[in-house]
Amino acid sequence: MRENTLAIHAGYDGNEFGTMAVPIYQTTAYEFRDAEHAANLFELKELGNIYTRLMNPTTDVFEKRFAALEGGAAAVATASGMSAIFYAIANVAEAGDNIIVAKQVYGGTTTLTGHTIRRFGIEARYFDVYEPEELEAMIDERTKLIHFESITNPSVDVADIAEIVRIADRHGVLTCTDNTVATPVICKPIEHGVDVVVHSASKYTTGQGLAIGGIVVEREGLVEKLKGNQRYYHFNEPDPSYHGLVYTDLPLPPFTLRTRLALLRDLGAAPSPFNSWLYIQGLETLPLRMRQHSDSALAIAEFLEAHPKVKKVNYPGLKSDPNYPLVQKYFKKGMASGLLSFEVESREEAQRIADSTKLFKLVVNIGDSKSLITHPASTTHQQLSKEELEAAGVPEGLIRLSVGLEDTEDLIEDLRQALQN
Ligand SMILES: *Cc1c(COP(=O)(O)O)cnc(C)c1O
C-alpha cells in the first residue's frame, strides 16, 4: 500500500460490527477467557490485551498505522512527546551512561537532557547538528543514544541524517530522530538508517491542536544491532523484572517490546484511548495537510523574503536557505513543513508585529490547522541574555510562525498589514 492508503487503512480492517470508524475502546482492563489464558498473556506465550497502561485496541491501531507511515516495524504510543523522548532514553541509558544530543532541539528536550536525566546520573553531551563529525570525539563505551531532530524546533535547521547515522553505526550506537516537525509524510528517517523515531503527536499528528500525545517507532531489523552488542547488555541478558526474559531472543521488535513491558509498566505514561482515536483521525488527512502546510509556508517565506522590513527568513524550502540541499536529499516532493522564522530589526518591532496579526494567533505551539505566531525572545527563550539568544540562534527580533491551513492569501494579507503598522 502507498502512503495515502496507509494513512487511512493501516492497522484497521473493520470488526464484527462493521464499524467503519475505529471504535474508542474506553476501558481500563480486559476479561481473560480463563486462568490459563491470563497466565499465557503475562508470559507472552500468547499476545493479547491485559491492561490499558500496557496496551489498548484503539491505541494499537494508532501504533500500527504510525509504524506503517514511518516504515517501521512497531511503535508504542505515549501520553506526550516528552514521555516518548524520555522513554527512548530510559530504554537504553542508566546511571553512569551518556547520550549525545543535538544542540538545536526542542526546549523541553534541552531541559530533560540537561537537567532531569542528569539527576538520574545520565550525562548529555551536545553536538552541533551542522557538525556531525563532532560526534566521533564524543562517543565512548558508555554512549547509549544519539538524539537529534530532522527539522529542528524552533530554529528550523535540517539534520544531515545519513552522516549522523554513518558515524553512530561505526560505533554500534543507536540513533533516535525526533520527526515531529517533518512528519513521516515529508521525511522518513528510518529509510536513512535511523534506529528509533519519536514524535510529539500533539502537533501535526492531531493537526488541530486537540490532544497531547507521543509515539516511539522502531525500525525493522534493530535486533541485529542490539544482539550481542555489549553496549546494550540489558537487551541481551535476562530481565529479572520480567521472569528472566531476554528481549533479543524473542521474535518481536525488542525496543518497543521493552518500552511497553518495562517502561509503560513501571512509569505509565500511556495515552488515553480517546486521545489515540483523535490521533487516528489526524493521520487520515496527514498527507493532504502536510502538502498544504508546506505550499503555504513556502509562499509566505517568499513574501517575507521580499519585504523591506524583514532582515532574514529561515525556511528550508526556500532556494536561498542554506538547508535547501539537505531538503533535496531527505524530504519528499519538495515539501518542508509549516514552520518558519524571520527576523526584524528589534525586539520591540518583533513584539509589535506579534501583537498586530489577527489570523496568526499568539500561541506557543506548532502544527495546528490554525496559524500561530510566537516571539521566542520574550516567551520560550525569555531567561536568556542578548548574547545567549544570539548563540542559541534566537536573535531578539526573531519571530516564529506555524503556518496553518487557512487560505495563503489571507495569511499573507495578515502579515502585510502587521508589518506595515
Ligand atoms: C512539542 C514538541 C515536543 C514535546 O511534545 P509534547 O507532546 O508537547 O510533550 C518534542 N519535540 C518537538 C520537536 C516538539 O515540537
Tab-separated table of C-alpha atoms and ligand atoms in Angstrom:
chain	number	residue	atom	x	y	z
A	1	MET	CA	0.000	0.000	0.000
A	2	ARG	CA	1.067	3.573	-0.647
A	3	GLU	CA	1.112	6.473	1.762
A	4	ASN	CA	-2.408	7.940	1.443
A	5	THR	CA	-3.870	4.441	1.648
A	6	LEU	CA	-1.779	3.553	4.695
A	7	ALA	CA	-2.820	6.792	6.418
A	8	ILE	CA	-6.451	5.748	6.054
A	9	HIS	CA	-6.376	1.957	6.420
A	10	ALA	CA	-3.205	0.660	8.097
A	11	GLY	CA	-3.866	-1.199	11.338
A	12	TYR	CA	-7.644	-1.494	10.976
A	13	ASP	CA	-9.747	-3.709	8.757
A	14	GLY	CA	-13.150	-3.438	10.424
A	15	ASN	CA	-14.583	-5.554	13.214
A	16	GLU	CA	-17.543	-7.863	13.884
A	17	PHE	CA	-19.939	-4.882	13.962
A	18	GLY	CA	-18.736	-3.495	10.651
A	19	THR	CA	-17.814	-0.138	12.207
A	20	MET	CA	-16.084	1.906	9.523
A	21	ALA	CA	-14.528	4.294	12.010
A	22	VAL	CA	-12.094	2.828	14.524
A	23	PRO	CA	-14.049	2.411	17.788
A	24	ILE	CA	-12.883	4.040	21.018
A	25	TYR	CA	-12.226	1.163	23.415
A	26	GLN	CA	-12.644	3.190	26.570
A	27	THR	CA	-11.666	0.556	29.104
A	28	THR	CA	-9.102	0.054	31.825
A	29	ALA	CA	-8.902	-3.742	31.724
A	30	TYR	CA	-9.848	-6.855	29.707
A	31	GLU	CA	-11.537	-10.099	30.717
A	32	PHE	CA	-9.432	-13.259	30.353
A	33	ARG	CA	-11.021	-16.436	28.939
A	34	ASP	CA	-9.694	-18.464	31.868
A	35	ALA	CA	-6.744	-18.622	34.247
A	36	GLU	CA	-4.529	-20.297	31.650
A	37	HIS	CA	-5.272	-17.568	29.089
A	38	ALA	CA	-4.335	-14.959	31.699
A	39	ALA	CA	-1.087	-16.766	32.503
A	40	ASN	CA	-0.243	-17.132	28.797
A	41	LEU	CA	-0.715	-13.419	28.206
A	42	PHE	CA	1.543	-12.463	31.090
A	43	GLU	CA	4.173	-14.948	29.913
A	44	LEU	CA	3.892	-13.644	26.309
A	45	LYS	CA	3.059	-17.188	25.104
A	46	GLU	CA	0.003	-15.555	23.592
A	47	LEU	CA	-0.268	-11.867	22.689
A	48	GLY	CA	-3.354	-10.028	23.854
A	49	ASN	CA	-4.772	-7.262	25.974
A	50	ILE	CA	-4.004	-7.184	29.669
A	51	TYR	CA	-4.411	-3.629	30.957
A	52	THR	CA	-4.670	-0.236	29.216
A	53	ARG	CA	-1.475	1.066	30.811
A	54	LEU	CA	0.284	-1.506	28.575
A	55	MET	CA	-1.958	-1.716	25.518
A	56	ASN	CA	-5.401	-0.824	24.198
A	57	PRO	CA	-7.163	-1.806	20.927
A	58	THR	CA	-7.714	1.825	19.843
A	59	THR	CA	-4.144	2.765	20.690
A	60	ASP	CA	-2.982	-0.381	18.869
A	61	VAL	CA	-4.496	0.886	15.593
A	62	PHE	CA	-2.723	4.220	16.061
A	63	GLU	CA	0.579	2.471	16.763
A	64	LYS	CA	0.302	0.156	13.748
A	65	ARG	CA	-0.734	2.991	11.448
A	66	PHE	CA	2.070	5.279	12.590
A	67	ALA	CA	4.646	2.485	12.313
A	68	ALA	CA	3.424	1.830	8.752
A	69	LEU	CA	3.732	5.507	7.807
A	70	GLU	CA	7.276	5.737	9.204
A	71	GLY	CA	8.202	2.450	7.502
A	72	GLY	CA	8.990	0.971	10.922
A	73	ALA	CA	8.441	-2.472	12.468
A	74	ALA	CA	6.437	-1.455	15.552
A	75	ALA	CA	5.524	1.503	17.739
A	76	VAL	CA	4.473	2.393	21.276
A	77	ALA	CA	2.211	5.382	21.887
A	78	THR	CA	2.762	7.548	24.954
A	79	ALA	CA	0.894	10.283	26.800
A	80	SER	CA	3.083	13.080	25.380
A	81	GLY	CA	6.007	13.775	23.100
A	82	MET	CA	8.207	14.404	26.132
A	83	SER	CA	7.398	10.981	27.592
A	84	ALA	CA	8.221	9.390	24.209
A	85	ILE	CA	11.647	11.068	24.261
A	86	PHE	CA	12.230	10.153	27.898
A	87	TYR	CA	11.311	6.502	27.231
A	88	ALA	CA	13.645	6.322	24.241
A	89	ILE	CA	16.461	7.489	26.530
A	90	ALA	CA	15.442	5.432	29.582
A	91	ASN	CA	15.177	2.318	27.405
A	92	VAL	CA	18.923	2.363	26.758
A	93	ALA	CA	20.695	4.556	29.337
A	94	GLU	CA	21.261	4.161	33.061
A	95	ALA	CA	23.302	5.915	35.767
A	96	GLY	CA	26.889	6.334	34.567
A	97	ASP	CA	25.924	6.321	30.871
A	98	ASN	CA	25.826	9.237	28.472
A	99	ILE	CA	23.774	10.243	25.465
A	100	ILE	CA	24.654	12.734	22.733
A	101	VAL	CA	22.029	15.302	21.807
A	102	ALA	CA	21.944	17.936	19.074
A	103	LYS	CA	22.286	21.490	20.417
A	104	GLN	CA	19.429	22.553	18.176
A	105	VAL	CA	16.439	20.779	19.749
A	106	TYR	CA	13.070	21.490	21.310
A	107	GLY	CA	13.301	23.391	24.629
A	108	GLY	CA	11.757	20.539	26.612
A	109	THR	CA	14.371	18.167	25.221
A	110	THR	CA	17.120	20.563	26.312
A	111	THR	CA	15.840	20.706	29.896
A	112	LEU	CA	15.083	16.959	30.022
A	113	THR	CA	18.574	16.040	28.863
A	114	GLY	CA	20.484	18.860	30.571
A	115	HIS	CA	18.773	18.727	33.965
A	116	THR	CA	16.265	15.961	34.688
A	117	ILE	CA	18.172	12.914	33.440
A	118	ARG	CA	21.387	14.365	34.869
A	119	ARG	CA	19.807	13.887	38.305
A	120	PHE	CA	19.411	10.188	37.360
A	121	GLY	CA	23.144	10.004	36.628
A	122	ILE	CA	22.841	10.139	32.825
A	123	GLU	CA	25.056	12.739	31.165
A	124	ALA	CA	24.033	14.563	27.995
A	125	ARG	CA	26.717	15.783	25.590
A	126	TYR	CA	25.769	18.257	22.886
A	127	PHE	CA	26.831	18.378	19.251
A	128	ASP	CA	26.124	20.946	16.567
A	129	VAL	CA	23.672	19.386	14.121
A	130	TYR	CA	25.668	21.050	11.307
A	131	GLU	CA	28.917	19.406	12.519
A	132	PRO	CA	28.151	15.657	12.777
A	133	GLU	CA	31.888	14.905	12.785
A	134	GLU	CA	31.928	16.302	16.370
A	135	LEU	CA	30.272	13.001	17.327
A	136	GLU	CA	33.455	10.997	16.745
A	137	ALA	CA	35.272	12.529	19.712
A	138	MET	CA	32.201	12.413	21.972
A	139	ILE	CA	31.302	8.719	21.631
A	140	ASP	CA	32.752	6.404	24.275
A	141	GLU	CA	31.842	2.942	25.567
A	142	ARG	CA	29.086	4.377	27.776
A	143	THR	CA	27.371	6.277	24.961
A	144	LYS	CA	23.878	4.824	24.518
A	145	LEU	CA	21.990	7.124	22.166
A	146	ILE	CA	22.419	9.924	19.642
A	147	HIS	CA	19.329	12.117	19.566
A	148	PHE	CA	18.512	14.851	17.030
A	149	GLU	CA	15.575	16.427	15.202
A	150	SER	CA	15.065	16.046	11.432
A	151	ILE	CA	13.779	19.653	11.288
A	152	THR	CA	14.600	21.491	14.500
A	153	ASN	CA	12.035	23.407	16.543
A	154	PRO	CA	12.295	26.418	16.817
A	155	SER	CA	15.489	27.126	14.846
A	156	VAL	CA	14.265	25.327	11.652
A	157	ASP	CA	17.609	23.638	10.946
A	158	VAL	CA	17.809	20.379	8.962
A	159	ALA	CA	19.921	17.398	10.045
A	160	ASP	CA	22.255	15.528	7.693
A	161	ILE	CA	20.651	12.260	8.805
A	162	ALA	CA	22.771	9.797	6.819
A	163	GLU	CA	26.001	11.399	8.039
A	164	ILE	CA	24.945	11.117	11.715
A	165	VAL	CA	23.814	7.519	11.154
A	166	ARG	CA	27.106	6.623	9.455
A	167	ILE	CA	29.143	7.717	12.486
A	168	ALA	CA	26.742	6.127	15.002
A	169	ASP	CA	26.719	2.816	13.119
A	170	ARG	CA	30.513	2.642	13.070
A	171	HIS	CA	30.364	2.573	16.874
A	172	GLY	CA	27.216	0.444	17.169
A	173	VAL	CA	25.372	3.305	18.907
A	174	LEU	CA	21.613	3.719	18.497
A	175	THR	CA	20.230	6.799	16.741
A	176	CYS	CA	16.946	8.481	17.615
A	177	THR	CA	15.277	11.144	15.458
A	178	ASP	CA	12.534	13.455	16.680
A	179	ASN	CA	10.499	13.698	13.463
A	180	THR	CA	7.705	15.889	14.890
A	181	VAL	CA	8.114	18.881	12.572
A	182	ALA	CA	8.802	16.972	9.350
A	183	THR	CA	6.295	14.123	9.937
A	184	PRO	CA	6.709	10.836	8.017
A	185	VAL	CA	4.971	12.447	5.059
A	186	ILE	CA	7.953	14.726	4.455
A	187	CYS	CA	10.826	12.689	5.868
A	188	LYS	CA	11.230	9.019	6.797
A	189	PRO	CA	14.386	8.818	8.960
A	190	ILE	CA	14.223	5.001	9.014
A	191	GLU	CA	14.819	4.969	5.232
A	192	HIS	CA	18.131	6.695	6.002
A	193	GLY	CA	19.142	4.141	8.640
A	194	VAL	CA	17.827	5.725	11.857
A	195	ASP	CA	17.006	3.134	14.550
A	196	VAL	CA	14.251	4.841	16.539
A	197	VAL	CA	11.890	7.684	15.610
A	198	VAL	CA	10.000	9.692	18.233
A	199	HIS	CA	7.198	12.205	17.824
A	200	SER	CA	5.060	14.630	19.649
A	201	ALA	CA	1.639	13.545	18.346
A	202	SER	CA	0.326	16.820	19.805
A	203	LYS	CA	1.450	18.716	16.698
A	204	TYR	CA	0.828	17.700	13.067
A	205	THR	CA	-0.490	14.233	14.021
A	206	THR	CA	-3.737	15.509	15.505
A	207	GLY	CA	-3.217	18.551	13.316
A	208	GLN	CA	-5.823	20.672	15.050
A	209	GLY	CA	-4.249	21.307	18.423
A	210	LEU	CA	-6.593	18.830	20.120
A	211	ALA	CA	-4.622	16.494	22.385
A	212	ILE	CA	-1.201	15.837	23.893
A	213	GLY	CA	0.463	12.589	22.835
A	214	GLY	CA	3.631	10.930	21.613
A	215	ILE	CA	4.955	7.834	19.914
A	216	VAL	CA	8.178	5.797	19.696
A	217	VAL	CA	8.759	3.867	16.434
A	218	GLU	CA	11.400	1.184	15.912
A	219	ARG	CA	12.934	0.184	12.593
A	220	GLU	CA	12.815	-3.328	11.140
A	221	GLY	CA	15.882	-5.409	11.993
A	222	LEU	CA	17.045	-3.382	15.009
A	223	VAL	CA	17.507	-6.667	16.868
A	224	GLU	CA	20.632	-7.328	14.779
A	225	LYS	CA	22.254	-4.135	16.069
A	226	LEU	CA	21.363	-4.971	19.684
A	227	LYS	CA	22.084	-8.703	19.691
A	228	GLY	CA	25.452	-9.455	21.295
A	229	ASN	CA	26.239	-5.681	21.487
A	230	GLN	CA	27.774	-5.232	24.968
A	231	ARG	CA	26.771	-1.568	24.957
A	232	TYR	CA	23.173	-2.829	25.227
A	233	TYR	CA	23.833	-5.694	27.610
A	234	HIS	CA	20.389	-5.295	29.192
A	235	PHE	CA	18.768	-6.326	25.906
A	236	ASN	CA	20.921	-9.455	25.855
A	237	GLU	CA	20.725	-10.603	29.462
A	238	PRO	CA	17.706	-11.966	31.365
A	239	ASP	CA	15.469	-9.154	32.665
A	240	PRO	CA	14.889	-10.025	36.336
A	241	SER	CA	11.817	-7.741	36.360
A	242	TYR	CA	10.182	-9.970	33.714
A	243	HIS	CA	10.900	-13.570	34.761
A	244	GLY	CA	14.304	-13.538	33.076
A	245	LEU	CA	13.032	-12.532	29.648
A	246	VAL	CA	15.806	-11.837	27.091
A	247	TYR	CA	14.486	-9.185	24.707
A	248	THR	CA	16.774	-10.023	21.785
A	249	ASP	CA	15.780	-13.716	21.941
A	250	LEU	CA	12.141	-13.026	21.112
A	251	PRO	CA	10.700	-12.803	17.588
A	252	LEU	CA	9.279	-9.352	18.438
A	253	PRO	CA	10.774	-5.861	17.895
A	254	PRO	CA	12.879	-5.565	21.081
A	255	PHE	CA	12.988	-1.782	21.555
A	256	THR	CA	9.224	-1.295	21.554
A	257	LEU	CA	8.689	-4.516	23.484
A	258	ARG	CA	10.927	-3.328	26.309
A	259	THR	CA	9.370	0.154	26.218
A	260	ARG	CA	5.963	-1.441	26.670
A	261	LEU	CA	6.755	-4.240	29.114
A	262	ALA	CA	9.201	-2.387	31.350
A	263	LEU	CA	8.693	1.372	30.907
A	264	LEU	CA	4.938	1.644	30.380
A	265	ARG	CA	4.524	-0.941	33.121
A	266	ASP	CA	6.660	0.972	35.621
A	267	LEU	CA	6.357	4.610	34.555
A	268	GLY	CA	2.906	4.526	32.997
A	269	ALA	CA	2.706	7.475	30.570
A	270	ALA	CA	0.025	5.703	28.489
A	271	PRO	CA	-2.253	7.714	26.177
A	272	SER	CA	-5.994	7.740	26.799
A	273	PRO	CA	-7.923	5.679	24.206
A	274	PHE	CA	-9.893	8.795	23.308
A	275	ASN	CA	-6.697	10.672	22.502
A	276	SER	CA	-5.446	7.726	20.426
A	277	TRP	CA	-8.686	7.959	18.491
A	278	LEU	CA	-8.033	11.663	17.837
A	279	TYR	CA	-4.528	10.883	16.538
A	280	ILE	CA	-6.030	8.269	14.187
A	281	GLN	CA	-8.456	10.876	12.792
A	282	GLY	CA	-5.498	13.189	12.300
A	283	LEU	CA	-3.373	10.629	10.474
A	284	GLU	CA	-6.091	10.056	7.858
A	285	THR	CA	-5.529	13.537	6.445
A	286	LEU	CA	-1.846	13.966	7.324
A	287	PRO	CA	-0.509	13.624	3.739
A	288	LEU	CA	-3.038	16.177	2.436
A	289	ARG	CA	-2.370	18.597	5.256
A	290	MET	CA	1.429	18.480	5.020
A	291	ARG	CA	1.218	19.368	1.321
A	292	GLN	CA	-0.896	22.441	2.127
A	293	HIS	CA	1.173	23.481	5.188
A	294	SER	CA	4.334	23.242	3.080
A	295	ASP	CA	2.991	25.051	-0.004
A	296	SER	CA	1.566	27.848	2.104
A	297	ALA	CA	4.717	28.206	4.229
A	298	LEU	CA	6.838	28.476	1.075
A	299	ALA	CA	4.607	31.217	-0.381
A	300	ILE	CA	4.767	33.112	2.931
A	301	ALA	CA	8.543	32.682	3.156
A	302	GLU	CA	8.887	34.116	-0.364
A	303	PHE	CA	6.632	37.046	0.542
A	304	LEU	CA	8.661	37.779	3.700
A	305	GLU	CA	11.977	37.437	1.868
A	306	ALA	CA	10.904	40.218	-0.500
A	307	HIS	CA	9.631	42.514	2.288
A	308	PRO	CA	11.867	45.530	3.099
A	309	LYS	CA	11.291	45.277	6.877
A	310	VAL	CA	12.449	41.655	7.019
A	311	LYS	CA	16.188	41.133	7.603
A	312	LYS	CA	16.263	37.366	7.202
A	313	VAL	CA	13.908	34.417	6.600
A	314	ASN	CA	14.641	30.873	7.794
A	315	TYR	CA	12.679	28.309	5.821
A	316	PRO	CA	14.447	25.228	4.477
A	317	GLY	CA	12.118	25.093	1.476
A	318	LEU	CA	13.479	28.430	0.171
A	319	LYS	CA	16.089	28.010	-2.561
A	320	SER	CA	18.211	30.669	-0.817
A	321	ASP	CA	18.215	28.771	2.505
A	322	PRO	CA	21.490	27.015	3.425
A	323	ASN	CA	19.458	23.891	4.285
A	324	TYR	CA	17.989	23.629	0.777
A	325	PRO	CA	20.436	20.910	-0.410
A	326	LEU	CA	19.508	18.772	2.630
A	327	VAL	CA	15.833	19.282	1.813
A	328	GLN	CA	16.517	17.964	-1.694
A	329	LYS	CA	18.306	14.953	-0.215
A	330	TYR	CA	15.945	13.940	2.594
A	331	PHE	CA	12.499	15.462	2.047
A	332	LYS	CA	9.702	14.220	-0.198
A	333	LYS	CA	8.175	16.051	-3.115
A	334	GLY	CA	9.688	19.426	-2.331
A	335	MET	CA	7.838	19.796	0.981
A	336	ALA	CA	9.466	21.419	4.037
A	337	SER	CA	6.582	21.593	6.583
A	338	GLY	CA	4.820	24.626	8.054
A	339	LEU	CA	7.406	26.017	10.464
A	340	LEU	CA	9.401	29.129	9.578
A	341	SER	CA	11.012	32.058	11.303
A	342	PHE	CA	12.026	35.556	10.258
A	343	GLU	CA	13.991	38.373	11.744
A	344	VAL	CA	13.092	42.045	12.018
A	345	GLU	CA	15.174	44.959	13.306
A	346	SER	CA	14.453	44.851	17.053
A	347	ARG	CA	12.728	43.151	19.944
A	348	GLU	CA	10.136	45.975	20.037
A	349	GLU	CA	9.393	45.657	16.329
A	350	ALA	CA	9.002	41.867	16.676
A	351	GLN	CA	6.636	42.243	19.623
A	352	ARG	CA	4.622	44.864	17.767
A	353	ILE	CA	4.216	42.531	14.779
A	354	ALA	CA	3.220	39.600	17.011
A	355	ASP	CA	0.598	41.900	18.597
A	356	SER	CA	-0.680	43.154	15.232
A	357	THR	CA	-1.542	39.930	13.403
A	358	LYS	CA	-5.181	38.936	13.508
A	359	LEU	CA	-5.246	35.496	11.869
A	360	PHE	CA	-1.884	34.408	13.266
A	361	LYS	CA	-2.707	33.792	16.942
A	362	LEU	CA	-0.126	34.427	19.641
A	363	VAL	CA	0.415	30.857	20.860
A	364	VAL	CA	3.461	28.741	21.796
A	365	ASN	CA	2.517	25.676	19.786
A	366	ILE	CA	3.072	24.365	16.266
A	367	GLY	CA	1.364	22.007	13.837
A	368	ASP	CA	-2.166	23.339	14.255
A	369	SER	CA	-4.639	23.929	11.422
A	370	LYS	CA	-4.803	27.473	12.855
A	371	SER	CA	-1.822	29.721	12.081
A	372	LEU	CA	0.274	30.638	15.112
A	373	ILE	CA	2.892	33.300	15.845
A	374	THR	CA	5.453	33.497	18.672
A	375	HIS	CA	8.206	35.836	19.742
A	376	PRO	CA	10.724	33.379	21.270
A	377	ALA	CA	12.912	36.053	22.979
A	378	SER	CA	10.038	37.161	25.212
A	379	THR	CA	8.443	33.716	25.765
A	380	THR	CA	10.142	30.338	25.264
A	381	HIS	CA	13.670	31.828	25.481
A	382	GLN	CA	12.865	34.614	27.960
A	383	GLN	CA	15.545	33.639	30.507
A	384	LEU	CA	18.408	34.073	28.034
A	385	SER	CA	20.573	37.208	27.738
A	386	LYS	CA	21.033	39.000	24.408
A	387	GLU	CA	24.353	37.176	23.858
A	388	GLU	CA	22.880	33.797	24.835
A	389	LEU	CA	19.971	34.408	22.467
A	390	GLU	CA	22.370	35.034	19.570
A	391	ALA	CA	24.324	31.877	20.461
A	392	ALA	CA	21.113	29.817	20.552
A	393	GLY	CA	20.219	31.112	17.088
A	394	VAL	CA	17.323	33.104	18.528
A	395	PRO	CA	18.039	36.824	17.958
A	396	GLU	CA	15.803	39.326	19.775
A	397	GLY	CA	13.985	40.286	16.591
A	398	LEU	CA	13.136	36.704	15.614
A	399	ILE	CA	9.510	35.713	15.048
A	400	ARG	CA	8.389	32.111	14.592
A	401	LEU	CA	5.372	31.173	12.501
A	402	SER	CA	3.495	27.908	12.368
A	403	VAL	CA	1.621	28.224	9.105
A	404	GLY	CA	-1.861	26.708	9.309
A	405	LEU	CA	-4.394	25.669	6.705
A	406	GLU	CA	-6.179	28.980	6.084
A	407	ASP	CA	-6.070	30.489	2.572
A	408	THR	CA	-2.489	31.508	1.869
A	409	GLU	CA	-3.574	34.917	0.536
A	410	ASP	CA	-5.417	35.701	3.778
A	411	LEU	CA	-2.321	34.811	5.774
A	412	ILE	CA	-0.080	36.977	3.577
A	413	GLU	CA	-2.508	39.908	3.864
A	414	ASP	CA	-2.482	39.495	7.643
A	415	LEU	CA	1.330	39.609	7.751
A	416	ARG	CA	1.446	42.520	5.290
A	417	GLN	CA	-0.794	44.694	7.475
A	418	ALA	CA	1.075	43.668	10.646
A	419	LEU	CA	4.440	44.589	9.090
A	420	GLN	CA	3.123	47.944	7.816
A	421	ASN	CA	1.632	49.174	11.096
B	1	LIG	C1	6.233	19.788	21.087
B	1	LIG	C2	7.448	19.043	20.832
B	1	LIG	C3	7.889	18.062	21.729
B	1	LIG	C4	7.173	17.777	23.026
B	1	LIG	O1	5.945	17.157	22.793
B	1	LIG	P1	4.692	17.234	23.808
B	1	LIG	O2	3.662	16.404	23.121
B	1	LIG	O3	4.320	18.679	23.948
B	1	LIG	O4	5.150	16.633	25.101
B	1	LIG	C5	9.035	17.359	21.415
B	1	LIG	N1	9.728	17.607	20.286
B	1	LIG	C6	9.341	18.548	19.408
B	1	LIG	C7	10.147	18.783	18.175
B	1	LIG	C8	8.190	19.307	19.646
B	1	LIG	O5	7.817	20.257	18.765
